Amino acid sequence: MAGRRFLGISATLLALPGLSLAYPADLAGIHQREITARQASESYDYIVVGGGQSGLVIANRLSEDPTKTVLVVEYGYIENDPAQEGSSKFKPTSATAWKQRLLYNVTSVDLPGLNGLKNGPVYAAAVVGGGSTVNGMMLDRGAPENYDNWAKLNNPGWSFNELLKYFKKATQLDLPDPVLAKDFNITYDLAAYGDKNSPIHVSYPTYQYPGIKNQVQGMKEMGVQLQKEGALNAHGLFWFPGALSAATVTRSYAVSGYYRPVASRANLHLLTGHRVNEVVFDKSKRATGVTIQERGTPNGDPAVVRTVKAKREIVLTAGFLHTPHVLQRSGVGPAGLLKEAGIPVVVDLPGVGANLQDHPGFTHGWRYDTDANPNPNSMFTNQSFAQWANNLWAANRTGPRSLTVGNVGAWIPLPQLAEDWKEIVAAIRAQGPADYLPKSYESTLIAGYRAQRELLAKAYSGLGTGVLELPFNARGQAIMAVEHQLSRGTVRVNTTDKYAEPVVDFNTFANPVDPLIAARAWQFVRRWMATPAMKALSPVELSPGAALTTDEQLIAAARSAAGPGEGHGCCTAAMSPRKLGGVVGPDLRVHGVTGLSVGDNSVAPLIVGAHTCATVYAVAEKAADLVKART
Ligand SMILES: Cc1cc2nc3c(=O)[nH]c(=O)nc-3n(C[C@H](O)[C@H](O)[C@H](O)COP(=O)(O)OP(=O)(O)OC[C@H]3O[C@@H](n4cnc5c(N)ncnc54)[C@H](O)[C@@H]3O)c2cc1C
Ligand SMILES: *[C@@H]1O[C@H](CO)[C@@H](O)[C@H](O)[C@H]1NC(C)=O
Ligand SMILES: *[C@@H]1O[C@H](CO)[C@@H](O)[C@H](O)[C@H]1NC(C)=O
Ligand SMILES: *[C@@H]1O[C@H](CO)[C@@H](O)[C@H](O)[C@H]1NC(C)=O
Ligand SMILES: *[C@@H]1O[C@H](CO)[C@@H](O)[C@H](O)[C@H]1NC(C)=O
Ligand SMILES: *[C@@H]1O[C@H](CO)[C@@H](O)[C@H](O)[C@H]1NC(C)=O
């Protein structure tokens, strides 16, 4: 249960009503170009649907040309809580305080693969800046092979080497404290990062707990390859920075990096608290505008709905949950589903809302009986340590309290995770491609999955990507994740109410290989804990529990412990050819219509073996370049 409980707890804690905080002066500027619906023009050159993470990146880049007008429509509001936002009251603990008021209230349908889990959480942000405003600020990239596999699905231009310039365009590294870097061997390669013009700062905190040295050394004793720079080689063992500015120790995110600096542009309008209902098409299937309505007004009521026109292009950046929802509501999606919902079909595109992926998470829990001193518990057990930590934070924003979720981890390739890796790969190849897919998948989706699965089987056989994420931060427990799941889910419009939240089926662990990876993960952790470096801490297993030893027991434990996702939902408007169930081409334009593209995490055909924020920045930067180049 541990994994599920962990995610559950953070959500519940957060649901506590927030204190009402005064509006901080240093954030005032971001309201500059916020408009009311009445102030919105009749038409814009570009309309960006969703002012989340990718939407703000694209709006920034498209409005660089002062002769082009840009409207961003966002359902959420600008977040003013300084604990979440950039200001001296910012709290690093916002990394795990996922506030429900900044999220959509959506849960998955029952999940048989997770022992019938009901109401499995679906994490999707509903706030300006989207996921980057609420997330854990863990800013790691996928392994090069992950993006190369995107390119191999008939998507020229999307290999890692071709995307690297966009990763660099988005992020700059604030150098770590040299004394700490030397002590912990935190290495980096500046070739992975951009210069002072890159909007997002990534940095390392000024403190790490000494037990991390045992954990890193234990991984090395396991034979896991230590990388100099994870951002260029995200497999094996590596340090990774967080999305915080080192100078201010505040969240560096789409609002601070991409929106606030350009909020005064006269050609950029942000309309918050409004939902895009539909994209409007003309007879030639060209997207000519969007219908919008204010949050809280009667759904679809002609008295409150208005249309805004787009002269050049509409870019969908409503996230993995709502980009397919908006498309389906607009008549672009699986024809059978649309007919059931009474929506006139513009294009029968079965891939819209299919191919849903995330990272099923589950914990391991150990107690260290001879733990290093100090350790993360010292904050609670040692008053003088806690006092020292509080003083450092209060005086200079340094020390243990500047830590977020952690900065080092191992991404274990299957041949290192499991002795029986060859049999696992053979089992993947032996499956019928449709065996574990949702019933709604038709022939192009099955063909697309077959192509994906071939790439995954190859990835599972090599050392180029981790099938397991195993982060650590000196604690005896951690949330691990199945990085490249074989199961696939769906996001589908509610057929009785197209304005209700979409119906999400994660379909987690439908494919039996996925929980087997979790079982092998727990066995791997046991071997790690038995290395000399880790034995020095006298680890004792608490969960899943040393009594569980057989595959059957461990798989059963995985099915009851795992959560369906970590807020990394993706791939629901996948970049792939139409005959492979794709929704957009490598130019990100939606198949079968014109004037409409997608620029968010939905376009990934395969989930990357990383938290998704860094990837979304790169995708959105490239999306903006593609849109500019053609219009
Ligand atoms: C709680 C949480 C924690 C996470 N932790 C991490 C982490 O530590 N590290 C990491 O790398 N990644 C993390 N992620 C993932 C990462 O933040 C997301 O993958 C990324 O931000 C998604 O960007 P996006 O632009 O695709 O979508 P979003 O940023 O979600 O943007 C979509 C926006 O569209 C808006 N919208 C939706 N429908 C409509 C509509 N009809 N009309 C108008 N607006 C609409 C939404 O309100 C939202 O603001 C986390 C995500 C969540 C939710
Ligand atoms: C989700 O529920 C919370 C209350 O728990 C609310 O504040 C928030 O506005 C809801 N989110 C959306 C997108 O409606
Ligand atoms: C430090 O990291 C580098 C690069 O990953 C590695 O080559 C080196 O062996 C490490 N040194 C120590 C002392 O761990
Ligand atoms: C408490 O922390 C201080 C340093 O802040 C350290 O010197 C001391 O040994 C710690 N006490 C215990 C009991 O660990
Ligand atoms: C804060 O930084 C200043 C300047 O480096 C230093 O003199 C001071 O001792 C620091 N304060 C604490 C509590 O560490
Ligand atoms: C669809 O929406 C209706 C009306 O809001 C709701 O009662 C129903 O539970 C929803 N169906 C699903 C499967 O979520």
XYZ file of C-alpha atoms and ligand atoms in Angstrom, residues 184-187 216-217 220 226-229 237, ligand 3:
26
model
C 29.543 14.451 -2.941
C 31.102 14.153 -6.394
C 28.258 16.091 -8.022
C 29.473 16.291 -11.610
C 25.718 6.008 -4.299
C 28.589 3.711 -3.349
C 28.401 1.450 -7.820
C 27.846 6.432 -12.886
C 27.274 9.234 -15.401
C 29.052 12.558 -15.382
C 25.910 14.374 -16.597
C 23.381 6.453 -11.884
C 32.973 11.040 -9.569
O 32.147 10.991 -10.722
C 32.865 10.770 -11.903
C 31.913 10.961 -13.071
O 30.762 10.226 -12.945
C 33.503 9.391 -11.857
O 34.224 9.151 -13.025
C 34.423 9.310 -10.648
O 34.910 8.004 -10.483
C 33.684 9.713 -9.383
N 34.617 9.808 -8.281
C 34.351 9.290 -7.073
C 35.379 9.517 -6.010
O 33.334 8.676 -6.838
